[in-house]
Structures are given as C-alpha cells and as structure tokens.
PDB file of C-alpha atoms and ligand atoms in Angstrom:
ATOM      1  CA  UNK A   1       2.329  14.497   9.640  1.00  0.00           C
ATOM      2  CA  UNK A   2       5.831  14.513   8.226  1.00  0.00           C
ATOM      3  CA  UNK A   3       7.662  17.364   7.618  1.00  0.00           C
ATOM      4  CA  UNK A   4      11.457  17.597   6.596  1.00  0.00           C
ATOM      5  CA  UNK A   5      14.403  19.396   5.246  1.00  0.00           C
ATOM      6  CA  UNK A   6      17.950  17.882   5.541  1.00  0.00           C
ATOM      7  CA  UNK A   7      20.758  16.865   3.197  1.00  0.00           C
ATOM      8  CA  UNK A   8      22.534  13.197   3.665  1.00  0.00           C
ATOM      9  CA  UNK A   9      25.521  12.700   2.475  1.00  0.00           C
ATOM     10  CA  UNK A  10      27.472   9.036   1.529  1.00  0.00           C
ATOM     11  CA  UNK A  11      31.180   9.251   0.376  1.00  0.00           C
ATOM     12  CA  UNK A  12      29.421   9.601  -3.502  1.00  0.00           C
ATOM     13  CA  UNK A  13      25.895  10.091  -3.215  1.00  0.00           C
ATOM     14  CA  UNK A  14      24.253  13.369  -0.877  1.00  0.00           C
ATOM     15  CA  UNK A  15      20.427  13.327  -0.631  1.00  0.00           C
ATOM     16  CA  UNK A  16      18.459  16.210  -0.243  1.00  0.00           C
ATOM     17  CA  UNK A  17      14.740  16.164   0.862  1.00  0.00           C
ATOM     18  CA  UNK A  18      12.235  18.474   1.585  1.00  0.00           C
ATOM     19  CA  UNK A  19       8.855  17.217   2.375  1.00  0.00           C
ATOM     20  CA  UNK A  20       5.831  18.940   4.112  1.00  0.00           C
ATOM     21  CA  UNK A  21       3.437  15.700   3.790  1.00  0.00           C
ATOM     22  CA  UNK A  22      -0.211  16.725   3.312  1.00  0.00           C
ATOM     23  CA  UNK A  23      -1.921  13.552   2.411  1.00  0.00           C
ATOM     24  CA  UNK A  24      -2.345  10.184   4.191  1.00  0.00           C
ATOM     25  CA  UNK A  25      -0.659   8.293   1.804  1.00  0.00           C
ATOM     26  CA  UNK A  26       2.254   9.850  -0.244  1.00  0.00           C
ATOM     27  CA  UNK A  27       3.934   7.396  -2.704  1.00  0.00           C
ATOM     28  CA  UNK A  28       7.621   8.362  -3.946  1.00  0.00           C
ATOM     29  CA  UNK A  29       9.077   6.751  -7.388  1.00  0.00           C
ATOM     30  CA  UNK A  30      12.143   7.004  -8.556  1.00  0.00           C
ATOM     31  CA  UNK A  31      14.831   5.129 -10.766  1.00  0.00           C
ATOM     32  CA  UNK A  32      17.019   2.514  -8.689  1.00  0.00           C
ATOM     33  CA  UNK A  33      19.622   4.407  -6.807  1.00  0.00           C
ATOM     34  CA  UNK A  34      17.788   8.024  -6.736  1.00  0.00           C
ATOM     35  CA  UNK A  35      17.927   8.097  -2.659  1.00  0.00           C
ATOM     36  CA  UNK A  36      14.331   6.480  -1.786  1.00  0.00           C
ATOM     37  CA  UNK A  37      15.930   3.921   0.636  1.00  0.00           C
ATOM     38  CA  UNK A  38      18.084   5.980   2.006  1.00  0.00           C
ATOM     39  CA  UNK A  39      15.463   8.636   2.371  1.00  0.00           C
ATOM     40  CA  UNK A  40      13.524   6.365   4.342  1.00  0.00           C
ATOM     41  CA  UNK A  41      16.209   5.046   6.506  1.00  0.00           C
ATOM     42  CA  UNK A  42      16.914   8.603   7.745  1.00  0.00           C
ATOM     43  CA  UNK A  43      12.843   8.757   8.459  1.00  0.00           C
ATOM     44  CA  UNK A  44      13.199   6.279  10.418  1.00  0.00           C
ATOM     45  CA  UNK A  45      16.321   6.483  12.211  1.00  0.00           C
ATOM     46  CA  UNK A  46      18.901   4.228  11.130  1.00  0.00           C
ATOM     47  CA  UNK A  47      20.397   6.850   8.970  1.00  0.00           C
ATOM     48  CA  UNK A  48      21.345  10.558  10.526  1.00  0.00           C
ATOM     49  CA  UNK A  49      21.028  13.650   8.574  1.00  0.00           C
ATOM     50  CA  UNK A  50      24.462  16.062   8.456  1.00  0.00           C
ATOM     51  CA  UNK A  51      22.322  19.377   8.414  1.00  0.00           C
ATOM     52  CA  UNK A  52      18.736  20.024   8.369  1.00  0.00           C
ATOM     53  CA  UNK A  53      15.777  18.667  10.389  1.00  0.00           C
ATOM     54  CA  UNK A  54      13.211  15.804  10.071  1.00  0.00           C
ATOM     55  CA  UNK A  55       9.454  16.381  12.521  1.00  0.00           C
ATOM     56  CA  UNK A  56       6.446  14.081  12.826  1.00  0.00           C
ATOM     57  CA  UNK A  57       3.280  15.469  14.230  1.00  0.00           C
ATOM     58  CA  UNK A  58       5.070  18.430  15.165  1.00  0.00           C
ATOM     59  CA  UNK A  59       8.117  16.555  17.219  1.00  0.00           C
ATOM     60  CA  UNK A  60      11.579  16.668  16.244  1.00  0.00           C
ATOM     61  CA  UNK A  61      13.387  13.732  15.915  1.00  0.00           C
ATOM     62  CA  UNK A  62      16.533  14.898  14.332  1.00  0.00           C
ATOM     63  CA  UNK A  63      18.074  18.068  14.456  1.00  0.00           C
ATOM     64  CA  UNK A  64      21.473  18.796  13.044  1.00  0.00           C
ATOM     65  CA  UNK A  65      21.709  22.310  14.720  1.00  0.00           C
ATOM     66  CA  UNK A  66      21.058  21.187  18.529  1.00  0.00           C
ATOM     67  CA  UNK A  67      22.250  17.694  17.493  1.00  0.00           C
ATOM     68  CA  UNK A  68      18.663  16.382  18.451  1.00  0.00           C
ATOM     69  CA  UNK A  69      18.822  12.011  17.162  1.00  0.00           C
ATOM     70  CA  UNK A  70      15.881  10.217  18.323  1.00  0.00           C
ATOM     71  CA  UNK A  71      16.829   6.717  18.195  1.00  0.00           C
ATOM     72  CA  UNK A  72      15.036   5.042  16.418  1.00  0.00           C
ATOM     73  CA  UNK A  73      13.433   2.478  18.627  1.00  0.00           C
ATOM     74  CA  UNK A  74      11.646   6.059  20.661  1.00  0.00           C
ATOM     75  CA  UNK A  75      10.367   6.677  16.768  1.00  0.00           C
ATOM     76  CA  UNK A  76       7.021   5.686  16.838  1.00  0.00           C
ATOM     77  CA  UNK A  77       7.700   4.584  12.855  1.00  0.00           C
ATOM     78  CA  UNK A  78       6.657   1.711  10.899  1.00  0.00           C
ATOM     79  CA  UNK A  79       9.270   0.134   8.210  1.00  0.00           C
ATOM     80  CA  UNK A  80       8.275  -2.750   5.698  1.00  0.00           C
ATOM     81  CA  UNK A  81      10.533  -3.865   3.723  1.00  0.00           C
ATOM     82  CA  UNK A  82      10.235  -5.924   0.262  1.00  0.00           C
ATOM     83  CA  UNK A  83      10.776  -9.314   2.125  1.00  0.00           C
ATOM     84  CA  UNK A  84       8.608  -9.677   5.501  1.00  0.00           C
ATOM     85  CA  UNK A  85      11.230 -10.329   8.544  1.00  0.00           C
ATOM     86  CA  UNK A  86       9.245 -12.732  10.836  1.00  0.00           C
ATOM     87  CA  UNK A  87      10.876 -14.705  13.796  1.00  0.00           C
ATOM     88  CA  UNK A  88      10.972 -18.048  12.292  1.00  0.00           C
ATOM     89  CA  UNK A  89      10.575 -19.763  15.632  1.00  0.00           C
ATOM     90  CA  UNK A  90       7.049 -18.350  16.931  1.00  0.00           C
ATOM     91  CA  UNK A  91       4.414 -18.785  15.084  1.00  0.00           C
ATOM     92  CA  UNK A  92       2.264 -16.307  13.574  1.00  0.00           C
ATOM     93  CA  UNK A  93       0.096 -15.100  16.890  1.00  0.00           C
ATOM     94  CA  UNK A  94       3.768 -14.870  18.786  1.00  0.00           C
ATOM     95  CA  UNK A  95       4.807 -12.875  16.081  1.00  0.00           C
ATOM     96  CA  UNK A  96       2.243 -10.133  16.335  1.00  0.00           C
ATOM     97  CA  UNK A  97       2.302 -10.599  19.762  1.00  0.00           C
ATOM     98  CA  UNK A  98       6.464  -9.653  19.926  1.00  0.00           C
ATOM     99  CA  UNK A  99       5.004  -6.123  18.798  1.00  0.00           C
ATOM    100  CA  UNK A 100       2.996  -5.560  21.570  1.00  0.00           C
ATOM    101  CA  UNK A 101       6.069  -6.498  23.698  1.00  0.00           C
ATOM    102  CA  UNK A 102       6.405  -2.941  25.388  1.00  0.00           C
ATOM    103  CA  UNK A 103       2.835  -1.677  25.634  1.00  0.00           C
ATOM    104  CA  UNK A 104      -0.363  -1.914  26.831  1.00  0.00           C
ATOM    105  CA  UNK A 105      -2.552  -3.171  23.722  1.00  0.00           C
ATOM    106  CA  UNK A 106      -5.546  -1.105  25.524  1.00  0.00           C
ATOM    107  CA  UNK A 107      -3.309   1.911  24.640  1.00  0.00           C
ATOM    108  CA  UNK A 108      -2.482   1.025  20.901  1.00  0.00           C
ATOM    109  CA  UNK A 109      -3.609   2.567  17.923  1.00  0.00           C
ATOM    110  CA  UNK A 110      -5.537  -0.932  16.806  1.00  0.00           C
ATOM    111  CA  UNK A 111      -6.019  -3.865  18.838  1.00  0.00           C
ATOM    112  CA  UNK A 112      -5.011  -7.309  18.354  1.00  0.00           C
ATOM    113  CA  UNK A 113      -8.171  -8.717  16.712  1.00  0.00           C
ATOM    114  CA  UNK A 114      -8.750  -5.165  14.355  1.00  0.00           C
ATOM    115  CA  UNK A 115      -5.872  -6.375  12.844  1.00  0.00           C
ATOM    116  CA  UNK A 116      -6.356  -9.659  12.441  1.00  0.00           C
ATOM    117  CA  UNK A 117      -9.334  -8.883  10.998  1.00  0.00           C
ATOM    118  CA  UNK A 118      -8.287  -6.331   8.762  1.00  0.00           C
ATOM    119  CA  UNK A 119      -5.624  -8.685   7.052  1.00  0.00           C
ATOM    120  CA  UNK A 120      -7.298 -11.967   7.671  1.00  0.00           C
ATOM    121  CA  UNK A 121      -5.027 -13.496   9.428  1.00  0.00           C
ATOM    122  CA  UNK A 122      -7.282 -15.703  11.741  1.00  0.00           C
ATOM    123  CA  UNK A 123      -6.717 -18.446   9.768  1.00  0.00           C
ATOM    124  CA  UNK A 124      -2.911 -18.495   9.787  1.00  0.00           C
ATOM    125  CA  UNK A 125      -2.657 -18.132  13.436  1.00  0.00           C
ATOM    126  CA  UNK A 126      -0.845 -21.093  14.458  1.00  0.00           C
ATOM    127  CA  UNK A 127       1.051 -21.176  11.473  1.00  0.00           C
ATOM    128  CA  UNK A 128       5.115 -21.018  11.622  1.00  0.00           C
ATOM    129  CA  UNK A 129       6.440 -18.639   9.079  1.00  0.00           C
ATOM    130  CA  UNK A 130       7.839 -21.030   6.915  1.00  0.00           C
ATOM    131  CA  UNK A 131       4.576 -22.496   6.485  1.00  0.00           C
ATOM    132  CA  UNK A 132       3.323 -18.821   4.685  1.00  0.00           C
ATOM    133  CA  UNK A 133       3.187 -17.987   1.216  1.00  0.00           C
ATOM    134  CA  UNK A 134       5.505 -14.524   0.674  1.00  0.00           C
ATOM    135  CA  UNK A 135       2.109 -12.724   0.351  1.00  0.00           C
ATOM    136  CA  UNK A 136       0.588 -14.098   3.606  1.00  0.00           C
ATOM    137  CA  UNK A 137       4.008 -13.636   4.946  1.00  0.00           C
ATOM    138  CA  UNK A 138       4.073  -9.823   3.763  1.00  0.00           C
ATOM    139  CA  UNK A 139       0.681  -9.810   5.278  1.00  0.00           C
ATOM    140  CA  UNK A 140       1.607 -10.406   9.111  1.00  0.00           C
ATOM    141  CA  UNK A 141       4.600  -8.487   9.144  1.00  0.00           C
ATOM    142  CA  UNK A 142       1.787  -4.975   7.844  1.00  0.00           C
ATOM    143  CA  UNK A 143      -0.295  -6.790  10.904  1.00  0.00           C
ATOM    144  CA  UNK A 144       2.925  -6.795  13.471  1.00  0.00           C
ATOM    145  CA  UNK A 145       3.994  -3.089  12.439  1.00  0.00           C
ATOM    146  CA  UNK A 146       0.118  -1.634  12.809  1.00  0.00           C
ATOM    147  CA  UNK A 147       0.394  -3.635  16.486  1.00  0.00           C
ATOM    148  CA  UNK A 148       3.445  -1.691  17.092  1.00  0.00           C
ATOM    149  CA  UNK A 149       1.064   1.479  16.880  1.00  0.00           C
ATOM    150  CA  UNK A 150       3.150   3.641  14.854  1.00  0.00           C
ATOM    151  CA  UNK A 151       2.342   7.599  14.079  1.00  0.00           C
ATOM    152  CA  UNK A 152       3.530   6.598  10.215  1.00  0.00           C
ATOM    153  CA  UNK A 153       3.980   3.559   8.098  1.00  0.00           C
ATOM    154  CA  UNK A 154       7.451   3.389   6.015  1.00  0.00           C
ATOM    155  CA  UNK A 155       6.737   0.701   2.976  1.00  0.00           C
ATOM    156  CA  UNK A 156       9.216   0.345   0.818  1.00  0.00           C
ATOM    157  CA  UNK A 157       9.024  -1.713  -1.889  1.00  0.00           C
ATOM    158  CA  UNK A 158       6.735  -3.937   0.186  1.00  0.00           C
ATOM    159  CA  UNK A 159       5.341  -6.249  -3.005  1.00  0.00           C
ATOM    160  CA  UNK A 160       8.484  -6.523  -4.890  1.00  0.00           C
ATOM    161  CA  UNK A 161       9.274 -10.216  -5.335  1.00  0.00           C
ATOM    162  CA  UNK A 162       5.835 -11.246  -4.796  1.00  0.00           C
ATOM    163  CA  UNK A 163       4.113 -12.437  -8.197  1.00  0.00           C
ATOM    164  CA  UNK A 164       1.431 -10.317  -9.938  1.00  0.00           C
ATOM    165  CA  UNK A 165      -1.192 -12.564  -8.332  1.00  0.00           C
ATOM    166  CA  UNK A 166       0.331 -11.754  -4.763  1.00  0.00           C
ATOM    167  CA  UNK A 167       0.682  -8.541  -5.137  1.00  0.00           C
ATOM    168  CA  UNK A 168      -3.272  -8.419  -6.322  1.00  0.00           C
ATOM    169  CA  UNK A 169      -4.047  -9.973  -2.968  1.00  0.00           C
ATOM    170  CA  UNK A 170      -1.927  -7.909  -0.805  1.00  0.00           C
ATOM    171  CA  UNK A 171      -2.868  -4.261  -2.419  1.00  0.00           C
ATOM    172  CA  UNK A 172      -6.823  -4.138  -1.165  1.00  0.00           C
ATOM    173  CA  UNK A 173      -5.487  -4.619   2.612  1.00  0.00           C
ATOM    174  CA  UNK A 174      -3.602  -1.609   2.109  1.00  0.00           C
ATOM    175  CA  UNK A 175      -5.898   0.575   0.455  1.00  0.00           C
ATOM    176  CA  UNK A 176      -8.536  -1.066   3.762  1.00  0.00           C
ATOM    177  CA  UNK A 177      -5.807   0.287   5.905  1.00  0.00           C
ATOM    178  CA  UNK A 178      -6.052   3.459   4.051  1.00  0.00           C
ATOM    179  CA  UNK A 179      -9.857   3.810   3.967  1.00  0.00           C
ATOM    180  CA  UNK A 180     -10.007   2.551   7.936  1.00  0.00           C
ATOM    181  CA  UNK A 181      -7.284   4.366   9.587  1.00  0.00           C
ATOM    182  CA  UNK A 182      -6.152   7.608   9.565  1.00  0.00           C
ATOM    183  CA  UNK A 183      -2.476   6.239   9.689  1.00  0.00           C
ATOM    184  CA  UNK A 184      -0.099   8.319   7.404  1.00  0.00           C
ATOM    185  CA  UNK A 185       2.295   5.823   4.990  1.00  0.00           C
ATOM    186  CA  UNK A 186       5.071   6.544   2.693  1.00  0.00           C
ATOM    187  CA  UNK A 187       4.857   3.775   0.439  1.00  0.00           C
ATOM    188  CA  UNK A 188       7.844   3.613  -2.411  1.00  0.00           C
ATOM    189  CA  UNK A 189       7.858   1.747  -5.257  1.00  0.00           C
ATOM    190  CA  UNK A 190       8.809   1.509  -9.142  1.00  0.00           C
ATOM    191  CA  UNK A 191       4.974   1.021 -10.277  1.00  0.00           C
ATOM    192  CA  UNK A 192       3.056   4.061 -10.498  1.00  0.00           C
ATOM    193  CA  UNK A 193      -0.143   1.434 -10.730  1.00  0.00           C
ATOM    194  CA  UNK A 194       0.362   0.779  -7.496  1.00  0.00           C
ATOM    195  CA  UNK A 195      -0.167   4.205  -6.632  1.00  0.00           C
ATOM    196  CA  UNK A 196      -3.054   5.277  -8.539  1.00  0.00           C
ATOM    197  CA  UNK A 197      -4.528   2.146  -7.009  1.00  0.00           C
ATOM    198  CA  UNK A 198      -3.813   3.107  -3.928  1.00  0.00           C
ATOM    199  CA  UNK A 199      -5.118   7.144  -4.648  1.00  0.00           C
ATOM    200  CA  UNK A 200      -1.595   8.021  -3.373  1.00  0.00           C
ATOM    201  CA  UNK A 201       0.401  11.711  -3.495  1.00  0.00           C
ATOM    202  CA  UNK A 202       3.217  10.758  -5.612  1.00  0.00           C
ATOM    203  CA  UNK A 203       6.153  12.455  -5.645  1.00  0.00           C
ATOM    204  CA  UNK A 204       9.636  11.443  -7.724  1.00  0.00           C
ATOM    205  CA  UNK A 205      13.177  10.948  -6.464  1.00  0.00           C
ATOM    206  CA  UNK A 206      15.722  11.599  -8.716  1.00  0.00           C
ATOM    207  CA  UNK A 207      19.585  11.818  -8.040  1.00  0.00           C
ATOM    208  CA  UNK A 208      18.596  12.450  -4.209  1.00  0.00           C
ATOM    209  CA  UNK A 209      16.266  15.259  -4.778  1.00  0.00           C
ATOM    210  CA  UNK A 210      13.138  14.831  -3.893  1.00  0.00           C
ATOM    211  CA  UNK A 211      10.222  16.921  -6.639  1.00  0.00           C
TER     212      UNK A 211
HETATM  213  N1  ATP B 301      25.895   2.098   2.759  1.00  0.00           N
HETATM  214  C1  ATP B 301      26.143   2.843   1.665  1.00  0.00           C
HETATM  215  N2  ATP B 301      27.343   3.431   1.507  1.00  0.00           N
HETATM  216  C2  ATP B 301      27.622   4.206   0.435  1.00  0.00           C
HETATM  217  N3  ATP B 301      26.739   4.459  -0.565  1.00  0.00           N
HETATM  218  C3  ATP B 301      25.512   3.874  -0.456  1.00  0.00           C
HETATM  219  C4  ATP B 301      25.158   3.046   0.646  1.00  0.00           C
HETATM  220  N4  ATP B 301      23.876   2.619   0.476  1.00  0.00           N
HETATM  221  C5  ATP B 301      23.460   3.153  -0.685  1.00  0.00           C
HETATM  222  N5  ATP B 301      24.430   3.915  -1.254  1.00  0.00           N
HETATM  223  C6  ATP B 301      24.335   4.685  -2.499  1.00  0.00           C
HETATM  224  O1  ATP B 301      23.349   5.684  -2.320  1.00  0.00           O
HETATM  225  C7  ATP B 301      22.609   5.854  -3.515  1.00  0.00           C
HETATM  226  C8  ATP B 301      21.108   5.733  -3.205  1.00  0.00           C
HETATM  227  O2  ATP B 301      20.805   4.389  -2.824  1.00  0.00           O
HETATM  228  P1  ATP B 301      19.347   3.944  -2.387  1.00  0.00           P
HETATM  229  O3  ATP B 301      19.441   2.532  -1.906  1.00  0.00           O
HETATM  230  O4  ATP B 301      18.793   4.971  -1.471  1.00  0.00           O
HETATM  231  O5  ATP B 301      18.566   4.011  -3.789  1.00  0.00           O
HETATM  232  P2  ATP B 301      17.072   3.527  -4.127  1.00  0.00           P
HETATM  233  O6  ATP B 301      16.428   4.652  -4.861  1.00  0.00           O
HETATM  234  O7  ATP B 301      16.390   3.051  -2.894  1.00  0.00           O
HETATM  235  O8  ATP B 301      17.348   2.309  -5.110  1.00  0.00           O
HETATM  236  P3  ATP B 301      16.474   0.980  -5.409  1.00  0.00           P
HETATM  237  O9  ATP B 301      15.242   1.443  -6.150  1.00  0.00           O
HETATM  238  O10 ATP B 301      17.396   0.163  -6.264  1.00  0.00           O
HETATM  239  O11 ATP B 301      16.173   0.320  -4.078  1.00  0.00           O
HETATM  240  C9  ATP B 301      23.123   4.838  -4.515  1.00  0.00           C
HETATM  241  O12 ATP B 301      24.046   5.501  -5.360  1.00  0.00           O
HETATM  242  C10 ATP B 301      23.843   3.824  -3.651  1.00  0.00           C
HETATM  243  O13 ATP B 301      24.913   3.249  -4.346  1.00  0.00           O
END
C-alpha cells in the first residue's frame, strides 16, 4: 500500500503529506484549494516532491535524498479525473484496448471481459465516445485504467459534473470494484456521502496538510 512523507512546494502554496494507507479505499475531503489535486499529482508522478519520500507496496518512487523520480508512465498508478478522457476516434473496445497497449492481458490484474463485465460495458462496445452519456463515459475510462493493471487507483473527483442520477449509477461499480478486487483507491471528493457509501477511510486536507 501507500506510504508517504514529503513537502511540495508552489511559489504560494507548500503541501505537506504524510500517509501510511491501511485500508483499501481511503477517501480524502477537503475545501477547494487545500492540496488534494496536487497531492495526487505527486502520487502519481506528474508532480515531484522537494524533500521527503513517496513508496507503494514497499517501492520507492520518489526520493528527494538520492533524487529517486519514477516517471510516471513506470508507476503502475491509476488517475481518473472528473471528466473521462477517451480517444474520440476509436470506439469504446479500441479504447480499452489502447490500455492493454504494452502488456500481455494474460499478465494483468483483470482481463478484458472481467471488466467489461464488472461495468457493463458489453453493450456500448462499438460505441464512439461521443455517442456516451458522461456516466457511461466515466464508466469506460474506470474500465481502461483497471485494464492498465495498476497497483492503486487515483479518483479524483471522478462524479463531479455528472447529475445526481449519474452519479447513483456510477457509485455501485465502484463499491463492486471494492468488494471484488483487492485494488487500493484514493478516491477525493467534496461529498462525504460518497464515502460512507463507499465504507471509505476518510481523511481531510486542509491548507496542504493532510489529518
Ligand atoms: N500550477 C500551479 N502553480 C501554482 N499554484 C498552483 C498550481 N496548481 C494549483 N496551485 C495552487 O495550489 C493550491 C492547491 O490546489 P489544488 O488544485 O491541489 O487544490 P484542490 O484541493 O484539489 O482544489 P479543488 O477541490 O478546487 O479541486 C491552490 O492554492 C492553487 O491555487
């Protein structure tokens, strides 16, 4: 699992987070512009920590002292953000597909029809991405990042800007990919509902520190 302790630091804003993540899913809240996003884009790789150190299962990926950066493409991470990012030219098989690019789907963490299965996406196979509703849309990009077979799931702010009816439809397939993988996800958010739905570990952001 996750465990980190570094500072980031933007000309006005320095995060600091300490995190030794004990359950699957931990969900962080926090008012807009505590850190969360840029707490996650460190996780992942985009951002780089000035001191400290972030792990997963055990493996550094950044550390300040030996000047250890994993990029972020060697990560192994998962990162949803609130509006899905499909390839507008393939359709919705092509785009799962494009995450099984560089490996052996044999080797992955879930194969191609678990996940179809798992978000019901059979039916929206041959669809383009303009032809999907933002919750169905929401709903392959989960299905591409699981393909990708990633050691943790970054979501942040995944149902923001869907309606309340959306967002109903969407939060089951997470808690499914809760209760039927073992797959560790940060999931952020402003809705604490969200999280007791989910059963999550919350913890609060507030002017970049992390409680
Ligand atoms: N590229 C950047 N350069 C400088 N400052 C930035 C940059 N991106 C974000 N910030 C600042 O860092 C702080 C934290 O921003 P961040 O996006 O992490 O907040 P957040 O908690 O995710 O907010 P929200 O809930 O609105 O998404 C804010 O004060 C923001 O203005």
């Amino acid at each position: 699992m996750l465990r980190c302790n570094f500072n980031f630091q933007y000309a006005d804003f320095q995060l600091h987070a300490q995190i030794d993540m004990q359950a699957q899913l931990l969900g962080i809240m926090g008012a807009s512009g505590s850190g969360k996003s840029t707490f996650l884009k460190n996780i992942v790789g985009l951002l780089q920590p000035q001191d400290g150190f972030i792990a997963l299962n055990e493996q550094l990926l950044d550390d300040a002292q030996s000047k250890l950066h994993v990029p972020m493409h060697q990560r192994r991470i998962g990162l949803i953000f609130q509006k899905a990012c499909l390839f507008p030219h393939l359709n919705v098989m092509q785009n799962l597909r494009y995450a099984l690019r560089f490996q052996n789907e044999a080797l992955g963490r879930f194969s191609f029809d678990e996940v179809v299965d798992l978000l019901q996406l059979k039916a929206l196979l041959k669809r383009r991405s303009h032809q999907l509703s933002g919750g169905e849309a929401q709903r392959v990009s989960i299905g591409r990042a699981l393909l990708s077979s990633p050691d943790l799931l970054l979501l942040d702010e995944p149902l923001t800007g869907l309606d309340s009816q959306l967002k109903e439809q969407i939060l089951p397939f997470l808690k499914d990919i809760k209760a039927h993988t073992q797959l560790p996800m940060i999931y952020v958010t402003h809705h604490l509902e969200e999280l007791r739905y989910l059963d999550a570990q919350v913890m609060y952001m507030a002017n970049g520190k992390i409680t």
